[in-house]
Amino acid sequence: MKAAGAGLAAALCAAALISCGPLDEFAGTKVDTVGEVPFENRLAIPPLADSKLDSDGRRVFTLAAEPGEREFLPGRTTDTWGFNGSYLGPTLRAERGERVLVDFRNGVDEATTVHWHGMHLPAEADGGPHQHVEPGEHWTPSWEIDQPAATLWYHPHPHGDTEEHVYRGLAGMFILDDDEEAGLDLPRRYGVDDIPVIVQDKRFADDGSLVEDDREELGILGDTLLVNGTYGPYLDVSSERLRLRLLNGSTARTYDFGFSDQRDFALIATDGGLLERPDRRSRIQLSPGERAEIVVTMKPRERVVLRSYPPDLEPGSDSSRRDGGEDSFDVLQLRSAAELESSPAVPAELVDIPELDPADAAQTREFELRSRRINDEEMDMERIDTVVSVDTTEVWEVENGHGQPHTFHVHDVQFQVLDVDGEDPPPELSGWKDTIPLPPGVRVRLIMRFEDYADPDSPYMYHCHLLRHEDEGMMAQFVVVESGEVPGEAIASGANRVDRMPVARLFRREPDS
Ligand SMILES: [Cu+2]
């Protein structure tokens, strides 16, 4: 595969489609596509998903995972998976207080799941590895939207296969709205001045197929970016201020987004919703699964490129080349019209975020991430690692005790960051979060509230969101129970699982040579 990759790199280099620097396909080699991406394709905007109200007043969406094919690169056809189409899926959108139901059909030939990343919902609707959907089968989770306006997303979560299923194209955005956000003067015309930006790195073989067997420790690190499934994208801008909903939908790569002319922008929201006030800055770093909403101001008749600069993966160390720590990418070109519609200034105050108080914590727990384990245990579908009492607040102290970068994602709740290595969190970690980067040696203290949805038989997950690490066992389970209740027999017996993932599948990749 590496040889095939070399051939493609040479061919694209000759056609000036990618960097003609060092051979990018070799592990640990720096990737730099700055100035080399031809911005010739209009950025695809995922369509807003159709929905209808059922007789119970629930908003019903229909999603089907399907195989397909795409010509991402000129003249090369790539086999893909997508929701309601060949690659990625429609943007789901719902308002706080609405009840939603998703009729999901698995039209691919492997069992999969759909997880609603960042969503507060009952565990049985969460779409984790216990909610397997066999090929041809339907799954119809339903829940009430009960959290602030935010940019969430959805993707498969079958234990052992999450990386592959996401990499092939199964992912989409899920935007939540509420009255508070609607009352602010912010750009919100979807596809006009409010733009989903789903960034994913890929590695293409000569024949156009996606290379899935890359052996980097972090997972697959691609040398080619797609944004909303578009290679070499540009966006025509018609108004003075543009809101970009950045989603790192990659399986392993961290980006440090900024603009080619170093202009600053307003960071207005992170994973779980709006910040208390905008933070003016020129960079925002996102690890896999994290989101950020930014508002950038444009002048007429200009072209500026959204880039990813080398991310800081191991502060104080320069040994992160193998993890993509030296890589740079041109991501998306913004082209503004000769005349721009004027937009109001970004409000100085956004929302109030009620501060969770560690003095209210019923429990303080410690988690150490090391190798592919959490607290020295590999993920076991039949073991509940953590039992949380409903209607309590907890502090989770999470440490990366390993020499590699990891991240930490908690299902069901949005958390607040109390501190990072004892220091106050920076602005990008000051709002509601569900995923946080964990560089080697770093310890974070998170605080979260488990309001409702007690269910002793259905676990939620917490895990590293580098998808290969998660697949290889860096994941664990918690249940939310009524006080004093014990986790159900159903989990220990495996009875609430439709199908058991064959163990061989987890370890079928070739060992390191
Ligand atoms: Cu990890």
Short mmCIF file of C-alpha atoms and ligand atoms in Angstrom, two decimals:
data_model
loop_
_atom_site.label_atom_id
_atom_site.label_comp_id
_atom_site.label_asym_id
_atom_site.label_seq_id
_atom_site.Cartn_x
_atom_site.Cartn_y
_atom_site.Cartn_z
CA MET A 1 0.00 0.00 0.00
CA LYS A 2 2.85 2.35 0.78
CA ALA A 3 4.35 1.74 -2.66
CA ALA A 4 0.96 2.39 -4.25
CA GLY A 5 0.74 5.60 -2.23
CA ALA A 6 4.11 6.65 -3.56
CA GLY A 7 2.88 6.18 -7.10
CA LEU A 8 -0.15 8.34 -6.48
CA ALA A 9 1.94 11.00 -4.80
CA ALA A 10 4.26 11.10 -7.80
CA ALA A 11 1.32 11.30 -10.22
CA LEU A 12 -0.40 14.06 -8.28
CA CYS A 13 2.90 15.84 -7.88
CA ALA A 14 3.38 15.80 -11.65
CA ALA A 15 -0.14 17.20 -12.00
CA ALA A 16 0.70 19.75 -9.26
CA LEU A 17 -2.20 18.53 -7.13
CA ILE A 18 -0.21 17.98 -3.97
CA SER A 19 3.03 18.96 -2.36
CA CYS A 20 6.05 18.01 -4.44
CA GLY A 21 8.32 18.00 -1.42
CA PRO A 22 9.59 14.92 0.37
CA LEU A 23 7.77 11.62 -0.16
CA ASP A 24 4.73 12.15 2.01
CA GLU A 25 3.66 8.54 2.14
CA PHE A 26 6.43 7.40 4.43
CA ALA A 27 5.54 7.15 8.08
CA GLY A 28 6.74 10.09 10.11
CA THR A 29 7.47 12.23 7.08
CA LYS A 30 6.28 15.79 7.26
CA VAL A 31 3.21 16.64 5.17
CA ASP A 32 2.89 20.20 3.85
CA THR A 33 0.23 21.07 1.29
CA VAL A 34 0.38 24.85 1.79
CA GLY A 35 0.30 26.56 -1.59
CA GLU A 36 -0.18 23.24 -3.39
CA VAL A 37 -3.93 22.70 -3.19
CA PRO A 38 -5.85 23.72 -6.33
CA PHE A 39 -9.02 25.36 -5.04
CA GLU A 40 -11.12 24.28 -7.99
CA ASN A 41 -14.12 22.65 -6.39
CA ARG A 42 -17.02 24.49 -4.81
CA LEU A 43 -17.35 23.41 -1.18
CA ALA A 44 -20.18 20.89 -0.82
CA ILE A 45 -22.69 21.90 1.86
CA PRO A 46 -24.34 18.84 3.43
CA PRO A 47 -28.08 19.19 2.86
CA LEU A 48 -30.30 19.81 5.88
CA ALA A 49 -32.03 16.51 6.62
CA ASP A 50 -35.73 16.36 5.83
CA SER A 51 -37.93 15.62 8.80
CA LYS A 52 -41.62 15.30 9.53
CA LEU A 53 -43.67 15.38 12.70
CA ASP A 54 -45.28 12.10 13.67
CA SER A 55 -48.64 11.73 15.42
CA ASP A 56 -46.88 12.03 18.79
CA GLY A 57 -45.33 15.35 17.78
CA ARG A 58 -41.86 13.91 17.43
CA ARG A 59 -39.56 15.20 14.70
CA VAL A 60 -38.68 12.13 12.63
CA PHE A 61 -35.48 11.87 10.61
CA THR A 62 -34.57 9.02 8.28
CA LEU A 63 -30.96 7.93 7.92
CA ALA A 64 -29.58 5.01 5.95
CA ALA A 65 -25.96 3.90 5.91
CA GLU A 66 -25.14 2.95 2.34
CA PRO A 67 -22.14 1.94 0.24
CA GLY A 68 -21.31 4.27 -2.63
CA GLU A 69 -18.53 5.72 -4.71
CA ARG A 70 -17.10 9.19 -5.24
CA GLU A 71 -14.58 10.87 -7.50
CA PHE A 72 -12.75 12.93 -4.86
CA LEU A 73 -9.60 13.19 -6.98
CA PRO A 74 -9.90 13.77 -10.73
CA GLY A 75 -10.13 10.51 -12.67
CA ARG A 76 -10.05 8.26 -9.60
CA THR A 77 -13.08 6.51 -8.18
CA THR A 78 -13.17 5.79 -4.45
CA ASP A 79 -15.43 3.24 -2.79
CA THR A 80 -17.11 4.94 0.15
CA TRP A 81 -19.85 4.69 2.74
CA GLY A 82 -22.31 7.46 3.52
CA PHE A 83 -25.63 8.29 5.16
CA ASN A 84 -28.42 8.88 2.60
CA GLY A 85 -25.75 9.25 -0.06
CA SER A 86 -22.27 8.18 -1.02
CA TYR A 87 -20.20 10.11 1.54
CA LEU A 88 -20.94 11.76 4.92
CA GLY A 89 -24.58 12.49 5.71
CA PRO A 90 -27.16 15.27 5.88
CA THR A 91 -27.07 17.84 8.67
CA LEU A 92 -29.71 17.05 11.28
CA ARG A 93 -31.15 20.08 13.05
CA ALA A 94 -33.50 20.29 16.01
CA GLU A 95 -34.53 22.74 18.71
CA ARG A 96 -34.18 22.48 22.44
CA GLY A 97 -37.39 21.03 23.88
CA GLU A 98 -38.24 19.05 20.74
CA ARG A 99 -38.55 15.31 20.79
CA VAL A 100 -36.75 13.61 17.93
CA LEU A 101 -36.80 10.11 16.50
CA VAL A 102 -34.29 8.79 14.00
CA ASP A 103 -35.26 5.88 11.79
CA PHE A 104 -31.85 4.42 10.99
CA ARG A 105 -31.41 1.59 8.50
CA ASN A 106 -28.10 -0.22 8.13
CA GLY A 107 -27.60 -0.68 4.40
CA VAL A 108 -23.92 -1.66 4.55
CA ASP A 109 -22.73 -5.24 4.86
CA GLU A 110 -21.33 -4.99 8.40
CA ALA A 111 -23.00 -4.39 11.74
CA THR A 112 -22.62 -0.78 12.78
CA THR A 113 -24.13 1.80 15.16
CA VAL A 114 -24.91 5.52 15.11
CA HIS A 115 -23.69 7.53 18.09
CA TRP A 116 -24.90 11.11 18.69
CA HIS A 117 -21.64 12.70 19.79
CA GLY A 118 -22.15 15.38 22.44
CA MET A 119 -25.85 14.62 22.96
CA HIS A 120 -27.47 14.34 26.36
CA LEU A 121 -29.87 11.40 26.01
CA PRO A 122 -30.87 8.02 27.45
CA ALA A 123 -28.10 5.42 27.19
CA GLU A 124 -30.24 3.08 25.10
CA ALA A 125 -30.53 5.85 22.46
CA ASP A 126 -26.81 6.73 22.60
CA GLY A 127 -25.72 4.46 19.74
CA GLY A 128 -22.69 3.06 21.52
CA PRO A 129 -21.32 -0.45 20.95
CA HIS A 130 -24.30 -2.04 22.74
CA GLN A 131 -26.73 -0.76 20.13
CA HIS A 132 -25.51 -2.85 17.20
CA VAL A 133 -27.60 -2.67 14.05
CA GLU A 134 -27.19 -5.69 11.80
CA PRO A 135 -27.12 -5.29 7.98
CA GLY A 136 -30.65 -4.66 6.70
CA GLU A 137 -32.01 -3.92 10.17
CA HIS A 138 -33.57 -0.72 11.53
CA TRP A 139 -32.89 1.11 14.81
CA THR A 140 -35.23 3.88 15.96
CA PRO A 141 -33.87 5.79 18.98
CA SER A 142 -35.98 8.66 20.32
CA TRP A 143 -35.17 11.35 22.88
CA GLU A 144 -35.89 14.93 23.89
CA ILE A 145 -33.39 17.65 23.00
CA ASP A 146 -32.49 19.06 26.41
CA GLN A 147 -29.27 21.05 26.19
CA PRO A 148 -28.03 24.38 24.81
CA ALA A 149 -27.63 25.22 21.12
CA ALA A 150 -24.47 23.51 19.84
CA THR A 151 -22.68 21.90 16.94
CA LEU A 152 -22.80 18.15 17.56
CA TRP A 153 -22.20 15.29 15.17
CA TYR A 154 -23.06 11.67 14.55
CA HIS A 155 -20.89 8.71 13.60
CA PRO A 156 -20.68 4.91 14.03
CA HIS A 157 -19.39 3.42 17.29
CA PRO A 158 -19.18 -0.39 16.80
CA HIS A 159 -16.46 -1.67 19.10
CA GLY A 160 -13.37 -2.58 17.09
CA ASP A 161 -14.59 -1.05 13.81
CA THR A 162 -15.24 2.60 14.59
CA GLU A 163 -12.11 3.86 12.85
CA GLU A 164 -12.90 2.07 9.60
CA HIS A 165 -16.56 2.99 9.52
CA VAL A 166 -15.88 6.68 10.11
CA TYR A 167 -12.91 6.70 7.73
CA ARG A 168 -15.04 5.25 4.92
CA GLY A 169 -17.38 8.21 5.27
CA LEU A 170 -20.03 7.58 7.91
CA ALA A 171 -20.38 10.91 9.75
CA GLY A 172 -22.57 14.00 9.75
CA MET A 173 -23.34 17.16 11.68
CA PHE A 174 -26.20 17.57 14.17
CA ILE A 175 -26.97 21.23 14.93
CA LEU A 176 -29.01 22.12 18.00
CA ASP A 177 -30.83 25.45 18.27
CA ASP A 178 -32.32 27.28 21.23
CA ASP A 179 -33.92 30.64 22.05
CA GLU A 180 -30.79 32.09 23.64
CA GLU A 181 -28.69 31.53 20.56
CA ALA A 182 -31.53 32.72 18.32
CA GLY A 183 -31.67 35.97 20.29
CA LEU A 184 -28.05 36.88 19.49
CA ASP A 185 -26.89 38.78 16.41
CA LEU A 186 -24.88 35.95 14.89
CA PRO A 187 -24.70 34.69 11.31
CA ARG A 188 -27.15 31.77 11.08
CA ARG A 189 -28.21 31.33 7.46
CA TYR A 190 -27.19 27.74 6.81
CA GLY A 191 -24.98 27.39 3.76
CA VAL A 192 -24.89 31.18 3.25
CA ASP A 193 -23.12 32.76 6.22
CA ASP A 194 -23.27 29.78 8.62
CA ILE A 195 -21.18 27.02 7.14
CA PRO A 196 -20.50 23.45 8.29
CA VAL A 197 -16.78 22.65 7.84
CA ILE A 198 -16.12 18.93 8.36
CA VAL A 199 -12.38 18.39 8.00
CA GLN A 200 -10.99 14.89 7.38
CA ASP A 201 -7.63 13.61 6.22
CA LYS A 202 -7.38 10.71 3.80
CA ARG A 203 -4.71 8.63 2.18
CA PHE A 204 -5.57 7.50 -1.35
CA ALA A 205 -4.00 4.55 -3.15
CA ASP A 206 -3.18 4.66 -6.88
CA ASP A 207 -6.53 3.21 -7.81
CA GLY A 208 -8.38 5.84 -5.78
CA SER A 209 -9.22 3.50 -2.91
CA LEU A 210 -8.85 4.68 0.68
CA VAL A 211 -5.76 3.27 2.39
CA GLU A 212 -7.04 1.77 5.65
CA ASP A 213 -4.06 -0.24 6.88
CA ASP A 214 -1.68 2.56 7.76
CA ARG A 215 0.32 1.58 10.86
CA GLU A 216 0.96 4.89 12.58
CA GLU A 217 0.59 4.63 16.36
CA LEU A 218 -2.07 7.32 16.36
CA GLY A 219 -4.05 5.72 13.55
CA ILE A 220 -4.43 6.74 9.94
CA LEU A 221 -2.72 10.05 9.15
CA GLY A 222 -3.67 11.09 5.62
CA ASP A 223 -1.81 13.41 3.28
CA THR A 224 -4.92 14.75 1.54
CA LEU A 225 -7.72 16.77 3.11
CA LEU A 226 -11.41 16.64 2.30
CA VAL A 227 -13.80 19.29 3.61
CA ASN A 228 -17.43 18.14 3.64
CA GLY A 229 -16.14 15.48 1.23
CA THR A 230 -14.74 18.08 -1.20
CA TYR A 231 -11.11 17.99 -2.31
CA GLY A 232 -9.51 21.41 -2.97
CA PRO A 233 -12.59 23.37 -1.85
CA TYR A 234 -13.47 27.05 -2.18
CA LEU A 235 -16.42 28.92 -0.74
CA ASP A 236 -18.03 32.03 -2.27
CA VAL A 237 -18.69 34.50 0.52
CA SER A 238 -21.44 37.10 0.15
CA SER A 239 -21.57 38.73 3.58
CA GLU A 240 -19.17 40.60 5.80
CA ARG A 241 -19.14 38.05 8.61
CA LEU A 242 -18.99 34.33 8.20
CA ARG A 243 -19.64 31.70 10.85
CA LEU A 244 -17.70 28.49 10.37
CA ARG A 245 -18.73 25.41 12.33
CA LEU A 246 -15.43 23.54 12.41
CA LEU A 247 -15.65 19.81 13.10
CA ASN A 248 -12.53 17.70 13.26
CA GLY A 249 -14.08 14.57 11.75
CA SER A 250 -10.72 12.86 11.32
CA THR A 251 -9.89 9.55 12.95
CA ALA A 252 -6.51 10.55 14.40
CA ARG A 253 -5.21 13.91 13.17
CA THR A 254 -5.20 17.12 15.21
CA TYR A 255 -5.46 20.46 13.37
CA ASP A 256 -4.45 23.96 14.40
CA PHE A 257 -6.73 26.15 12.31
CA GLY A 258 -5.89 29.71 11.34
CA PHE A 259 -5.90 31.92 8.26
CA SER A 260 -3.21 32.42 5.63
CA ASP A 261 -2.86 36.13 6.45
CA GLN A 262 -2.88 35.49 10.22
CA ARG A 263 -6.10 37.53 10.64
CA ASP A 264 -7.87 36.99 13.89
CA PHE A 265 -11.39 35.69 14.35
CA ALA A 266 -13.91 35.36 17.15
CA LEU A 267 -14.16 31.96 18.78
CA ILE A 268 -17.82 31.88 19.86
CA ALA A 269 -18.57 28.24 20.66
CA THR A 270 -16.91 24.94 21.47
CA ASP A 271 -18.20 21.33 21.76
CA GLY A 272 -21.30 21.90 23.90
CA GLY A 273 -22.33 25.38 22.84
CA LEU A 274 -21.62 29.10 23.01
CA LEU A 275 -18.91 30.57 25.24
CA GLU A 276 -19.80 33.30 27.73
CA ARG A 277 -18.05 35.81 25.50
CA PRO A 278 -16.20 35.65 22.19
CA ASP A 279 -12.46 35.09 22.34
CA ARG A 280 -10.45 36.95 19.69
CA ARG A 281 -7.53 34.87 18.49
CA SER A 282 -5.77 33.69 15.36
CA ARG A 283 -5.65 29.92 15.98
CA ILE A 284 -7.90 27.18 17.25
CA GLN A 285 -6.53 23.68 17.76
CA LEU A 286 -8.96 20.76 17.51
CA SER A 287 -8.29 17.11 18.24
CA PRO A 288 -10.48 14.41 16.64
CA GLY A 289 -14.15 14.85 17.55
CA GLU A 290 -13.81 18.41 18.88
CA ARG A 291 -15.82 21.31 17.40
CA ALA A 292 -15.43 25.07 17.37
CA GLU A 293 -17.59 27.83 15.93
CA ILE A 294 -15.69 30.86 14.71
CA VAL A 295 -16.82 34.14 13.12
CA VAL A 296 -14.40 35.65 10.61
CA THR A 297 -14.71 39.11 9.08
CA MET A 298 -14.20 39.46 5.32
CA LYS A 299 -13.42 42.40 3.05
CA PRO A 300 -14.78 42.65 -0.48
CA ARG A 301 -12.86 40.95 -3.31
CA GLU A 302 -10.39 39.01 -1.26
CA ARG A 303 -9.19 35.45 -1.13
CA VAL A 304 -8.00 34.03 2.13
CA VAL A 305 -7.20 30.43 2.96
CA LEU A 306 -8.20 28.56 6.09
CA ARG A 307 -5.10 26.57 6.98
CA SER A 308 -4.00 24.04 9.52
CA TYR A 309 -0.67 24.95 11.07
CA PRO A 310 1.57 22.41 12.88
CA PRO A 311 -0.39 21.50 16.03
CA ASP A 312 1.21 21.50 19.45
CA LEU A 313 0.74 17.85 20.45
CA GLU A 314 3.42 17.55 23.08
CA PRO A 315 4.15 20.93 24.64
CA GLY A 316 7.83 21.29 25.36
CA SER A 317 8.77 18.48 23.01
CA ASP A 318 9.67 18.39 19.33
CA SER A 319 9.23 14.63 18.98
CA SER A 320 5.74 14.74 17.53
CA ARG A 321 6.56 14.42 13.81
CA ARG A 322 5.19 10.87 13.69
CA ASP A 323 1.92 12.15 15.14
CA GLY A 324 1.49 14.87 12.54
CA GLY A 325 2.93 17.57 14.79
CA GLU A 326 4.89 19.14 11.94
CA ASP A 327 2.21 18.93 9.25
CA SER A 328 0.58 21.90 7.50
CA PHE A 329 -2.44 21.94 5.21
CA ASP A 330 -4.36 24.31 3.04
CA VAL A 331 -7.95 23.57 4.06
CA LEU A 332 -10.49 25.88 2.41
CA GLN A 333 -10.28 29.01 0.28
CA LEU A 334 -12.72 31.82 1.03
CA ARG A 335 -13.55 34.06 -1.97
CA SER A 336 -15.49 37.18 -1.18
CA ALA A 337 -17.75 39.01 -3.61
CA ALA A 338 -17.13 42.57 -4.89
CA GLU A 339 -19.85 43.77 -2.56
CA LEU A 340 -20.60 42.19 0.77
CA GLU A 341 -23.82 42.34 2.69
CA SER A 342 -23.10 44.03 6.00
CA SER A 343 -23.36 41.94 9.17
CA PRO A 344 -23.77 43.07 12.77
CA ALA A 345 -20.71 42.95 15.02
CA VAL A 346 -20.32 39.81 17.13
CA PRO A 347 -22.01 40.48 20.49
CA ALA A 348 -19.60 41.18 23.34
CA GLU A 349 -21.57 38.86 25.63
CA LEU A 350 -22.99 35.54 24.49
CA VAL A 351 -24.54 33.28 27.15
CA ASP A 352 -24.33 32.61 30.86
CA ILE A 353 -22.75 29.30 31.70
CA PRO A 354 -23.70 28.16 35.20
CA GLU A 355 -20.47 27.21 36.94
CA LEU A 356 -20.37 23.71 38.40
CA ASP A 357 -18.84 23.74 41.88
CA PRO A 358 -16.42 21.00 42.98
CA ALA A 359 -17.74 21.45 46.52
CA ASP A 360 -20.97 19.85 45.25
CA ALA A 361 -19.21 16.75 43.93
CA ALA A 362 -20.52 13.48 45.36
CA GLN A 363 -17.55 11.61 43.91
CA THR A 364 -14.04 12.30 42.72
CA ARG A 365 -12.64 9.66 40.39
CA GLU A 366 -9.22 9.18 38.85
CA PHE A 367 -8.56 7.84 35.38
CA GLU A 368 -5.17 7.15 33.86
CA LEU A 369 -4.77 6.63 30.13
CA ARG A 370 -1.80 4.50 29.23
CA SER A 371 -0.98 2.17 26.34
CA ARG A 372 -4.45 1.18 25.07
CA ARG A 373 -5.98 0.98 28.53
CA ILE A 374 -7.84 3.13 31.02
CA ASN A 375 -6.88 2.45 34.67
CA ASP A 376 -4.97 -0.59 33.42
CA GLU A 377 -8.03 -2.24 31.90
CA GLU A 378 -8.87 -2.84 28.27
CA MET A 379 -12.47 -2.26 27.20
CA ASP A 380 -14.72 -5.19 28.08
CA MET A 381 -18.31 -5.01 26.85
CA GLU A 382 -19.42 -7.08 29.82
CA ARG A 383 -17.71 -5.09 32.58
CA ILE A 384 -19.09 -1.88 34.05
CA ASP A 385 -16.15 0.23 35.10
CA THR A 386 -17.93 3.13 36.77
CA VAL A 387 -21.31 3.39 38.49
CA VAL A 388 -22.69 6.91 38.83
CA SER A 389 -25.68 7.87 41.00
CA VAL A 390 -28.26 9.90 39.15
CA ASP A 391 -28.75 13.56 40.14
CA THR A 392 -25.17 13.99 41.34
CA THR A 393 -22.13 16.00 40.37
CA GLU A 394 -18.74 14.30 39.93
CA VAL A 395 -15.16 15.40 39.44
CA TRP A 396 -13.11 13.25 37.08
CA GLU A 397 -9.33 13.64 37.23
CA VAL A 398 -7.93 12.31 33.99
CA GLU A 399 -4.23 11.87 33.35
CA ASN A 400 -2.28 10.79 30.32
CA GLY A 401 0.42 8.58 31.84
CA HIS A 402 1.70 7.55 28.43
CA GLY A 403 4.32 8.88 26.03
CA GLN A 404 1.75 9.42 23.26
CA PRO A 405 -1.00 11.99 22.77
CA HIS A 406 -4.50 10.83 23.67
CA THR A 407 -7.86 12.53 24.10
CA PHE A 408 -10.78 11.95 26.46
CA HIS A 409 -14.46 11.90 25.49
CA VAL A 410 -17.41 11.32 27.80
CA HIS A 411 -20.85 10.31 26.52
CA ASP A 412 -24.17 11.66 27.84
CA VAL A 413 -22.89 14.81 29.55
CA GLN A 414 -21.09 18.01 28.70
CA PHE A 415 -18.39 18.75 31.26
CA GLN A 416 -16.53 21.83 32.46
CA VAL A 417 -12.76 21.91 32.79
CA LEU A 418 -11.67 22.89 36.31
CA ASP A 419 -7.99 22.97 35.54
CA VAL A 420 -5.24 21.70 33.27
CA ASP A 421 -2.16 20.66 35.26
CA GLY A 422 -3.42 22.91 38.04
CA GLU A 423 -3.81 25.98 35.82
CA ASP A 424 -7.07 27.68 34.90
CA PRO A 425 -8.38 26.42 31.56
CA PRO A 426 -7.65 28.57 28.48
CA PRO A 427 -10.65 30.25 26.73
CA GLU A 428 -11.16 27.33 24.32
CA LEU A 429 -11.66 25.03 27.32
CA SER A 430 -13.79 27.48 29.30
CA GLY A 431 -17.21 26.41 27.97
CA TRP A 432 -19.12 23.14 27.77
CA LYS A 433 -16.92 20.35 26.44
CA ASP A 434 -17.32 16.65 25.68
CA THR A 435 -13.88 15.92 24.24
CA ILE A 436 -10.51 17.20 25.46
CA PRO A 437 -6.97 16.67 24.21
CA LEU A 438 -4.60 14.98 26.65
CA PRO A 439 -0.94 15.48 25.73
CA PRO A 440 1.59 13.13 27.36
CA GLY A 441 1.89 13.73 31.09
CA VAL A 442 -1.02 16.17 31.26
CA ARG A 443 -3.67 15.91 33.98
CA VAL A 444 -7.06 17.58 33.69
CA ARG A 445 -9.83 17.93 36.26
CA LEU A 446 -13.32 17.77 34.77
CA ILE A 447 -16.62 18.40 36.50
CA MET A 448 -19.94 17.07 35.23
CA ARG A 449 -23.52 16.59 36.36
CA PHE A 450 -25.53 13.44 35.77
CA GLU A 451 -29.05 14.89 35.94
CA ASP A 452 -31.25 12.08 34.75
CA TYR A 453 -31.72 8.95 32.58
CA ALA A 454 -30.88 6.35 35.22
CA ASP A 455 -30.74 2.92 33.54
CA PRO A 456 -28.74 0.13 35.19
CA ASP A 457 -28.83 -2.01 32.05
CA SER A 458 -27.49 0.41 29.43
CA PRO A 459 -23.95 1.75 29.70
CA TYR A 460 -22.46 4.94 28.30
CA MET A 461 -18.84 5.06 27.14
CA TYR A 462 -15.81 7.16 27.99
CA HIS A 463 -12.75 6.77 25.84
CA CYS A 464 -9.88 8.16 23.82
CA HIS A 465 -11.32 9.68 20.63
CA LEU A 466 -8.33 8.67 18.54
CA LEU A 467 -10.49 6.04 16.93
CA ARG A 468 -7.83 3.35 16.58
CA HIS A 469 -7.00 3.65 20.26
CA GLU A 470 -10.68 3.35 21.13
CA ASP A 471 -11.02 0.30 18.84
CA GLU A 472 -7.97 -1.28 20.45
CA GLY A 473 -9.39 -1.01 23.95
CA MET A 474 -8.86 2.50 25.32
CA MET A 475 -12.51 2.73 26.32
CA ALA A 476 -14.58 1.99 29.41
CA GLN A 477 -18.21 1.99 30.46
CA PHE A 478 -20.33 3.79 33.05
CA VAL A 479 -23.94 3.39 34.03
CA VAL A 480 -26.15 5.98 35.69
CA VAL A 481 -28.32 4.39 38.37
CA GLU A 482 -30.75 5.35 41.08
CA SER A 483 -28.84 5.71 44.34
CA GLY A 484 -27.87 2.28 45.69
CA GLU A 485 -29.01 0.41 42.56
CA VAL A 486 -26.60 -2.15 41.10
CA PRO A 487 -25.83 -2.45 37.38
CA GLY A 488 -28.11 -4.91 35.66
CA GLU A 489 -27.45 -8.54 34.93
CA ALA A 490 -28.12 -7.80 31.28
CA ILE A 491 -24.73 -6.20 30.81
CA ALA A 492 -22.71 -8.89 32.57
CA SER A 493 -24.39 -11.62 30.53
CA GLY A 494 -24.03 -9.76 27.26
CA ALA A 495 -27.76 -10.23 26.74
CA ASN A 496 -28.45 -6.67 25.73
CA ARG A 497 -26.07 -6.95 22.83
CA VAL A 498 -27.44 -7.93 19.45
CA ASP A 499 -24.23 -9.48 18.28
CA ARG A 500 -20.81 -10.05 19.74
CA MET A 501 -17.97 -8.60 17.74
CA PRO A 502 -15.55 -11.41 16.89
CA VAL A 503 -12.34 -10.80 18.81
CA ALA A 504 -10.25 -11.65 15.77
CA ARG A 505 -11.60 -8.57 14.06
CA LEU A 506 -10.01 -6.33 16.66
CA PHE A 507 -6.55 -7.66 16.05
CA ARG A 508 -6.54 -8.58 12.40
CA ARG A 509 -4.26 -5.75 11.37
CA GLU A 510 -0.71 -6.81 10.60
CA PRO A 511 1.75 -6.34 13.44
CA ASP A 512 4.43 -3.69 13.25
CA SER A 513 7.43 -4.85 11.29
CU CU B 1 -5.51 7.58 22.44
#
